[in-house]
Amino acid sequence: MTIAVVGAGVVGMACARALQRAGQQVVVLDPELPGAGCSHGNAGVIAVDHVLPLARPDVLRGLPAMLGDPDSPLYLKPTRVPGLAGWMLRMAWASRPAAVERGSIALANLVRGAVSAWIEELESCAAGELLVRAGSYLAYETPRHYAKGKIQRRVMRERGVAAQDLHGREVAARLPALAPVYRGLYHPDTAHVLNPRRLVETLATAFCAAGGTLHTRRVERLSMNETGVTLTAQNWRLDASRVVIAAGWRSAELCAPLGCTVPLAVEMGYHVGFDPVDGLAAPVAIAGRGFMATPLDGELRIAGTVEFARAEAAPDWRRTDILERQARRLFGPVLSPLRNRWRGSRPTLPDFLPAIGPLRHGSMVYAAFGHHHIGLTTAAVTGQLICDAVLGRQPRFDPAPFSPDRFHR
Ligand SMILES: Cc1cc2nc3c(=O)[nH]c(=O)nc-3n(C[C@H](O)[C@H](O)[C@H](O)COP(=O)(O)OP(=O)(O)OC[C@H]3O[C@@H](n4cnc5c(N)ncnc54)[C@H](O)[C@@H]3O)c2cc1C
């Protein structure tokens, strides 16, 4: 019988492709076009250096100062965000040193094979050229930023992330487009995609060409039946043997009626786009500023920052004014007028690990959501893990830290 994937973002389409390539008959449901959600406007980076969870003591300690700074990468809407106080308490609990250590090992397992998983997937779609293997940079503007990055550099070393320490003049020689910085790190194993939206569309095209079905429907409810799961949408229903929930920030509302409560928050992020600039061959993250500058196909994209707001709140375009100001400061007068701006909703769990696997032991419904800042990075690996779980294969690494059930224990 059919396996249904709810959500055609990068995670849902990667799961659908992995299952399809393993010989399964797969249906994907989404009321929007593939990649129209958070996956549309991300920074495009396959961030294999992301091995330290954002739930950790130094991030928590920095929150009050960030909230008081108008140019800060973090913004909390003054209106009440339902559930956020409890979510923050859980984040504090996940920031205990032992939990950070476990989370970091889990993240390292997840990102280690990210580039090779994407290469395999994109080659199967005959679209290998979408992936660029030029590494990425982390720029420290001041000695203070460099000092603050000490923990991150230590953990990256411990997890085996390749990194080269660079002096400011070496950064300037490699990234002449960027204003002078104090120091930098180069990650040779990071990659980026030329167009995040096109990547999802490519997966969707390959999926349909190989016999998969894409239905333009919002799934309203999932219910168990004797042989599997019934998906209900307006005037429509489908019986599936298994269901993968990959509905991004809306995933929790599909899990709750099945008895699985997941504390999923929405972390909004923004991007601004400019004409491409010369002298930026690879993405660069600016330490302490919460954004990346990525040379996409025909566009320089500045993407990042975090805004906690109600999921239905209108975009606050002052956040993109900050990004634009920062971009002009870093790239100077060569920068074109602003070409586009965008806001997306990252689905984030308080321990900053995604939920991947059966809702509970033996369930026929699987989670593939909560990928926060690394959904593009880890989508293809998530597809592999989901495939292993659905087909009862030996997982390629311990999936327990990603269990959607972990918040019940
Ligand atoms: C500014 C910014 C920069 C980022 N940069 C990076 C980066 O460089 N690298 C990286 O790895 N990650 C990055 N991310 C994170 C990444 O974009 C997300 O983790 C990822 O897009 C999440 O993908 P998704 O498929 O889970 O969600 P989405 O892309 O939001 O897809 C979910 C889909 O589910 C559908 N849906 C919802 N409810 C239902 C329903 N009931 N029935 C059917 N369908 C439903 C939606 O319509 C949507 O299409 C960034 C995020 C932001 C905001």
Short mmCIF file of C-alpha atoms in Angstrom, two decimals, residues 51-380:
data_model
loop_
_atom_site.label_atom_id
_atom_site.label_comp_id
_atom_site.label_asym_id
_atom_site.label_seq_id
_atom_site.Cartn_x
_atom_site.Cartn_y
_atom_site.Cartn_z
CA VAL A 51 27.57 20.27 15.59
CA LEU A 52 26.81 22.38 18.65
CA PRO A 53 23.12 22.71 19.61
CA LEU A 54 21.83 26.25 20.03
CA ALA A 55 20.34 25.12 23.37
CA ARG A 56 23.44 25.77 25.48
CA PRO A 57 24.56 27.95 28.39
CA ASP A 58 26.42 30.66 26.43
CA VAL A 59 23.41 31.25 24.15
CA LEU A 60 21.07 31.46 27.18
CA ARG A 61 23.44 33.86 28.97
CA GLY A 62 23.56 36.09 25.87
CA LEU A 63 19.76 36.32 25.49
CA PRO A 64 19.07 39.34 27.78
CA ALA A 65 21.74 41.47 26.06
CA MET A 66 20.49 40.46 22.62
CA LEU A 67 16.88 41.27 23.47
CA GLY A 68 17.92 44.78 24.54
CA ASP A 69 19.90 45.49 21.33
CA PRO A 70 17.82 46.88 18.41
CA ASP A 71 20.31 45.46 15.84
CA SER A 72 20.43 42.07 17.54
CA PRO A 73 20.00 38.86 15.52
CA LEU A 74 17.30 37.83 18.02
CA TYR A 75 13.95 39.57 18.42
CA LEU A 76 11.03 38.73 20.66
CA LYS A 77 7.73 40.36 19.70
CA PRO A 78 6.33 42.29 22.66
CA THR A 79 2.95 40.57 22.16
CA ARG A 80 2.65 37.30 24.06
CA VAL A 81 3.72 34.22 22.09
CA PRO A 82 1.60 31.31 23.36
CA GLY A 83 3.69 28.51 24.84
CA LEU A 84 7.00 30.34 24.49
CA ALA A 85 7.73 30.63 28.23
CA GLY A 86 7.40 26.83 28.64
CA TRP A 87 9.46 26.29 25.50
CA MET A 88 12.23 28.51 26.88
CA LEU A 89 12.22 26.55 30.14
CA ARG A 90 12.67 23.36 28.15
CA MET A 91 15.49 25.02 26.21
CA ALA A 92 17.15 25.89 29.54
CA TRP A 93 16.78 22.26 30.63
CA ALA A 94 18.31 21.08 27.34
CA SER A 95 21.26 23.43 27.98
CA ARG A 96 22.65 21.33 30.85
CA PRO A 97 26.26 20.40 29.99
CA ALA A 98 25.52 16.65 29.74
CA ALA A 99 22.53 17.30 27.44
CA VAL A 100 24.60 19.64 25.25
CA GLU A 101 27.28 16.96 24.96
CA ARG A 102 24.71 14.32 23.94
CA GLY A 103 23.03 16.75 21.55
CA SER A 104 26.33 17.61 19.96
CA ILE A 105 27.18 13.94 19.34
CA ALA A 106 23.72 13.45 17.82
CA LEU A 107 24.08 16.51 15.57
CA ALA A 108 27.52 15.39 14.44
CA ASN A 109 26.06 12.02 13.42
CA LEU A 110 23.30 13.78 11.52
CA VAL A 111 25.42 16.28 9.58
CA ARG A 112 28.45 14.03 8.93
CA GLY A 113 26.95 12.37 5.86
CA ALA A 114 24.89 15.38 4.73
CA VAL A 115 26.93 16.33 1.68
CA SER A 116 27.29 12.77 0.41
CA ALA A 117 23.55 12.15 0.96
CA TRP A 118 22.78 15.24 -1.12
CA ILE A 119 25.23 14.23 -3.84
CA GLU A 120 23.56 10.82 -4.07
CA GLU A 121 20.07 12.35 -4.16
CA LEU A 122 20.89 15.07 -6.68
CA GLU A 123 22.74 12.68 -8.96
CA SER A 124 19.66 10.46 -8.96
CA CYS A 125 17.73 13.54 -10.18
CA ALA A 126 20.46 14.34 -12.77
CA ALA A 127 20.91 17.71 -11.01
CA GLY A 128 24.35 17.40 -9.42
CA GLU A 129 25.26 20.90 -10.63
CA LEU A 130 22.91 22.44 -8.03
CA LEU A 131 25.46 21.63 -5.32
CA VAL A 132 28.69 23.65 -5.03
CA ARG A 133 31.55 22.25 -2.96
CA ALA A 134 33.46 25.44 -2.18
CA GLY A 135 33.46 25.20 1.63
CA SER A 136 32.26 28.07 3.81
CA TYR A 137 33.69 30.75 6.07
CA LEU A 138 32.97 32.06 9.53
CA ALA A 139 34.20 35.65 9.92
CA TYR A 140 35.01 37.19 13.31
CA GLU A 141 34.84 40.96 13.10
CA THR A 142 36.55 41.67 16.44
CA PRO A 143 38.77 39.92 19.02
CA ARG A 144 35.67 39.82 21.29
CA HIS A 145 33.71 37.81 18.69
CA TYR A 146 36.70 35.49 18.25
CA ALA A 147 36.98 34.92 22.01
CA LYS A 148 33.25 34.15 22.22
CA GLY A 149 33.65 31.48 19.54
CA LYS A 150 36.08 29.44 21.62
CA ILE A 151 33.55 26.82 22.79
CA GLN A 152 32.22 26.35 19.28
CA ARG A 153 35.73 25.84 17.89
CA ARG A 154 36.56 23.34 20.63
CA VAL A 155 33.41 21.28 19.99
CA MET A 156 33.99 21.32 16.24
CA ARG A 157 37.51 20.00 16.85
CA GLU A 158 36.18 17.29 19.17
CA ARG A 159 33.60 16.20 16.58
CA GLY A 160 36.15 16.08 13.79
CA VAL A 161 34.82 19.04 11.76
CA ALA A 162 37.58 20.20 9.41
CA ALA A 163 38.41 23.87 9.97
CA GLN A 164 41.31 26.13 9.06
CA ASP A 165 42.06 29.14 11.27
CA LEU A 166 42.70 32.25 9.16
CA HIS A 167 44.15 35.67 9.93
CA GLY A 168 42.20 38.70 8.81
CA ARG A 169 44.53 39.26 5.83
CA GLU A 170 43.98 35.66 4.66
CA VAL A 171 40.21 36.17 4.84
CA ALA A 172 40.63 39.38 2.83
CA ALA A 173 42.68 37.55 0.18
CA ARG A 174 40.10 34.77 -0.16
CA LEU A 175 36.96 36.93 0.16
CA PRO A 176 37.91 40.31 -1.33
CA ALA A 177 34.25 41.38 -1.44
CA LEU A 178 34.05 41.41 2.36
CA ALA A 179 35.06 44.40 4.55
CA PRO A 180 38.17 43.65 6.68
CA VAL A 181 37.59 41.30 9.61
CA TYR A 182 39.76 40.29 12.56
CA ARG A 183 39.98 36.55 11.86
CA GLY A 184 38.13 33.72 10.18
CA LEU A 185 37.58 29.99 9.96
CA TYR A 186 37.35 28.05 6.72
CA HIS A 187 35.30 24.85 6.61
CA PRO A 188 36.42 22.95 3.49
CA ASP A 189 33.74 20.25 3.79
CA THR A 190 30.72 22.57 3.76
CA ALA A 191 28.78 22.93 0.52
CA HIS A 192 25.98 25.14 -0.70
CA VAL A 193 23.16 24.90 -3.20
CA LEU A 194 22.72 27.41 -6.00
CA ASN A 195 19.01 27.88 -5.41
CA PRO A 196 17.18 26.34 -2.41
CA ARG A 197 13.71 26.61 -4.00
CA ARG A 198 14.89 25.07 -7.26
CA LEU A 199 16.37 22.20 -5.28
CA VAL A 200 12.94 21.27 -3.87
CA GLU A 201 11.31 21.72 -7.28
CA THR A 202 13.96 19.42 -8.76
CA LEU A 203 13.16 16.73 -6.19
CA ALA A 204 9.43 17.14 -6.90
CA THR A 205 9.94 16.87 -10.67
CA ALA A 206 12.06 13.72 -10.29
CA PHE A 207 9.51 12.30 -7.85
CA CYS A 208 6.61 12.77 -10.29
CA ALA A 209 8.67 11.56 -13.25
CA ALA A 210 9.38 8.31 -11.36
CA GLY A 211 5.66 7.70 -10.75
CA GLY A 212 5.09 9.55 -7.46
CA THR A 213 1.88 11.51 -6.91
CA LEU A 214 1.71 15.04 -5.59
CA HIS A 215 -1.73 16.10 -4.28
CA THR A 216 -2.54 19.77 -3.66
CA ARG A 217 -4.30 19.23 -0.33
CA ARG A 218 -4.00 20.28 3.29
CA VAL A 219 -4.25 17.22 5.51
CA GLU A 220 -6.65 18.01 8.32
CA ARG A 221 -6.50 14.86 10.36
CA LEU A 222 -4.71 11.53 10.69
CA SER A 223 -6.45 8.56 12.29
CA MET A 224 -5.38 4.97 12.78
CA ASN A 225 -7.32 2.11 11.15
CA GLU A 226 -6.80 -1.67 11.28
CA THR A 227 -4.20 -1.78 8.53
CA GLY A 228 -2.65 1.66 8.58
CA VAL A 229 -3.53 5.33 8.71
CA THR A 230 -6.38 7.35 7.20
CA LEU A 231 -5.57 10.89 6.06
CA THR A 232 -8.50 13.26 5.86
CA ALA A 233 -8.64 16.49 3.89
CA GLN A 234 -11.64 18.52 2.75
CA ASN A 235 -14.06 16.11 0.97
CA TRP A 236 -11.25 13.64 0.49
CA ARG A 237 -9.58 10.76 2.26
CA LEU A 238 -6.71 8.40 1.67
CA ASP A 239 -5.73 5.16 3.35
CA ALA A 240 -1.98 4.68 3.64
CA SER A 241 0.14 1.95 5.15
CA ARG A 242 2.50 4.53 6.71
CA VAL A 243 2.51 8.31 7.03
CA VAL A 244 5.49 10.65 7.33
CA ILE A 245 4.65 14.03 8.89
CA ALA A 246 6.95 16.64 7.32
CA ALA A 247 4.67 19.65 7.62
CA GLY A 248 7.31 22.02 9.01
CA TRP A 249 6.06 24.30 11.79
CA ARG A 250 2.50 22.92 11.41
CA SER A 251 3.55 19.35 12.19
CA ALA A 252 2.65 19.45 15.89
CA GLU A 253 -1.06 19.98 15.15
CA LEU A 254 -1.14 16.69 13.20
CA CYS A 255 0.70 14.78 15.95
CA ALA A 256 -1.37 15.97 18.92
CA PRO A 257 -4.60 14.04 18.11
CA LEU A 258 -2.45 10.87 17.90
CA GLY A 259 -1.34 11.38 21.51
CA CYS A 260 2.10 12.78 20.69
CA THR A 261 2.58 16.31 22.03
CA VAL A 262 5.69 17.96 20.67
CA PRO A 263 6.82 21.41 21.87
CA LEU A 264 7.40 22.87 18.41
CA ALA A 265 8.07 26.62 18.29
CA VAL A 266 8.26 28.90 15.27
CA GLU A 267 11.58 30.70 14.84
CA MET A 268 11.03 33.22 12.09
CA GLY A 269 13.97 34.16 9.91
CA TYR A 270 14.42 36.66 7.09
CA HIS A 271 16.44 37.14 3.94
CA VAL A 272 17.31 40.02 1.66
CA GLY A 273 18.59 39.55 -1.90
CA PHE A 274 20.96 41.67 -4.01
CA ASP A 275 22.71 41.35 -7.37
CA PRO A 276 25.68 38.97 -7.17
CA VAL A 277 29.01 40.49 -6.08
CA ASP A 278 32.49 39.53 -7.30
CA GLY A 279 34.90 38.19 -4.69
CA LEU A 280 32.59 35.92 -2.68
CA ALA A 281 33.14 32.36 -3.90
CA ALA A 282 31.63 30.64 -0.85
CA PRO A 283 29.08 31.40 1.89
CA VAL A 284 30.27 33.39 4.87
CA ALA A 285 28.64 33.57 8.30
CA ILE A 286 29.29 36.62 10.43
CA ALA A 287 29.92 35.58 14.05
CA GLY A 288 27.52 37.16 16.53
CA ARG A 289 25.30 38.64 13.80
CA GLY A 290 23.15 35.56 13.13
CA PHE A 291 23.21 35.60 9.34
CA MET A 292 25.02 34.19 6.33
CA ALA A 293 25.88 35.74 2.98
CA THR A 294 25.61 33.15 0.21
CA PRO A 295 26.53 33.50 -3.48
CA LEU A 296 23.49 31.88 -5.10
CA ASP A 297 22.80 31.52 -8.79
CA GLY A 298 22.26 35.15 -9.87
CA GLU A 299 21.81 36.53 -6.35
CA LEU A 300 23.70 37.46 -3.22
CA ARG A 301 21.45 36.31 -0.36
CA ILE A 302 21.82 37.57 3.19
CA ALA A 303 19.72 35.22 5.36
CA GLY A 304 19.24 34.50 9.01
CA THR A 305 18.27 36.12 12.35
CA VAL A 306 15.58 34.86 14.71
CA GLU A 307 12.24 36.36 15.61
CA PHE A 308 9.91 34.69 18.08
CA ALA A 309 6.37 35.74 17.21
CA ARG A 310 2.93 34.21 16.86
CA ALA A 311 2.90 31.87 13.87
CA GLU A 312 0.21 33.95 12.16
CA ALA A 313 1.91 37.35 12.85
CA ALA A 314 2.61 39.52 9.79
CA PRO A 315 6.30 39.87 8.82
CA ASP A 316 8.12 42.66 10.61
CA TRP A 317 10.11 44.15 7.72
CA ARG A 318 12.22 46.21 10.13
CA ARG A 319 14.09 42.92 10.56
CA THR A 320 15.11 43.04 6.89
CA ASP A 321 16.17 46.68 7.28
CA ILE A 322 18.70 45.44 9.84
CA LEU A 323 19.93 42.73 7.45
CA GLU A 324 20.23 45.25 4.63
CA ARG A 325 22.16 47.67 6.84
CA GLN A 326 24.55 44.92 7.88
CA ALA A 327 25.00 43.81 4.26
CA ARG A 328 25.85 47.35 3.14
CA ARG A 329 28.34 47.68 5.99
CA LEU A 330 30.06 44.40 5.01
CA PHE A 331 29.98 44.67 1.21
CA GLY A 332 30.13 48.45 0.77
CA PRO A 333 29.00 50.55 -2.19
CA VAL A 334 29.22 47.71 -4.77
CA LEU A 335 25.98 46.31 -3.35
CA SER A 336 22.97 46.76 -5.67
CA PRO A 337 19.61 48.11 -4.54
CA LEU A 338 17.57 45.55 -2.61
CA ARG A 339 16.02 43.01 -5.00
CA ASN A 340 13.82 40.95 -2.73
CA ARG A 341 13.01 40.21 0.88
CA TRP A 342 11.37 37.22 2.52
CA ARG A 343 10.35 35.74 5.83
CA GLY A 344 10.14 32.04 6.68
CA SER A 345 9.18 29.97 9.71
CA ARG A 346 11.71 27.51 11.08
CA PRO A 347 10.16 24.60 13.01
CA THR A 348 12.20 24.30 16.21
CA LEU A 349 12.19 21.97 19.20
CA PRO A 350 13.68 23.24 22.46
CA ASP A 351 16.74 20.96 22.41
CA PHE A 352 17.51 22.04 18.82
CA LEU A 353 17.43 18.48 17.52
CA PRO A 354 14.87 17.47 14.88
CA ALA A 355 12.21 14.81 15.42
CA ILE A 356 12.89 11.86 13.11
CA GLY A 357 11.29 8.43 13.48
CA PRO A 358 8.07 6.73 14.61
CA LEU A 359 5.85 8.86 16.86
CA ARG A 360 6.24 6.10 19.40
CA HIS A 361 7.63 2.57 19.28
CA GLY A 362 5.75 0.56 16.63
CA SER A 363 3.71 3.53 15.36
CA MET A 364 2.80 3.67 11.68
CA VAL A 365 3.17 7.46 11.72
CA TYR A 366 6.68 8.93 11.48
CA ALA A 367 7.99 12.38 12.33
CA ALA A 368 10.32 14.26 9.99
CA PHE A 369 10.15 17.82 11.32
CA GLY A 370 11.73 20.29 13.72
CA HIS A 371 14.86 20.81 11.61
CA HIS A 372 15.24 24.45 12.79
CA HIS A 373 18.40 26.06 11.26
CA ILE A 374 19.61 22.93 9.46
CA GLY A 375 16.64 21.55 7.51
CA LEU A 376 18.34 21.93 4.15
CA THR A 377 21.56 20.44 5.50
CA THR A 378 19.92 17.38 7.01
CA ALA A 379 16.93 16.72 4.73
CA ALA A 380 18.61 14.04 2.61
#
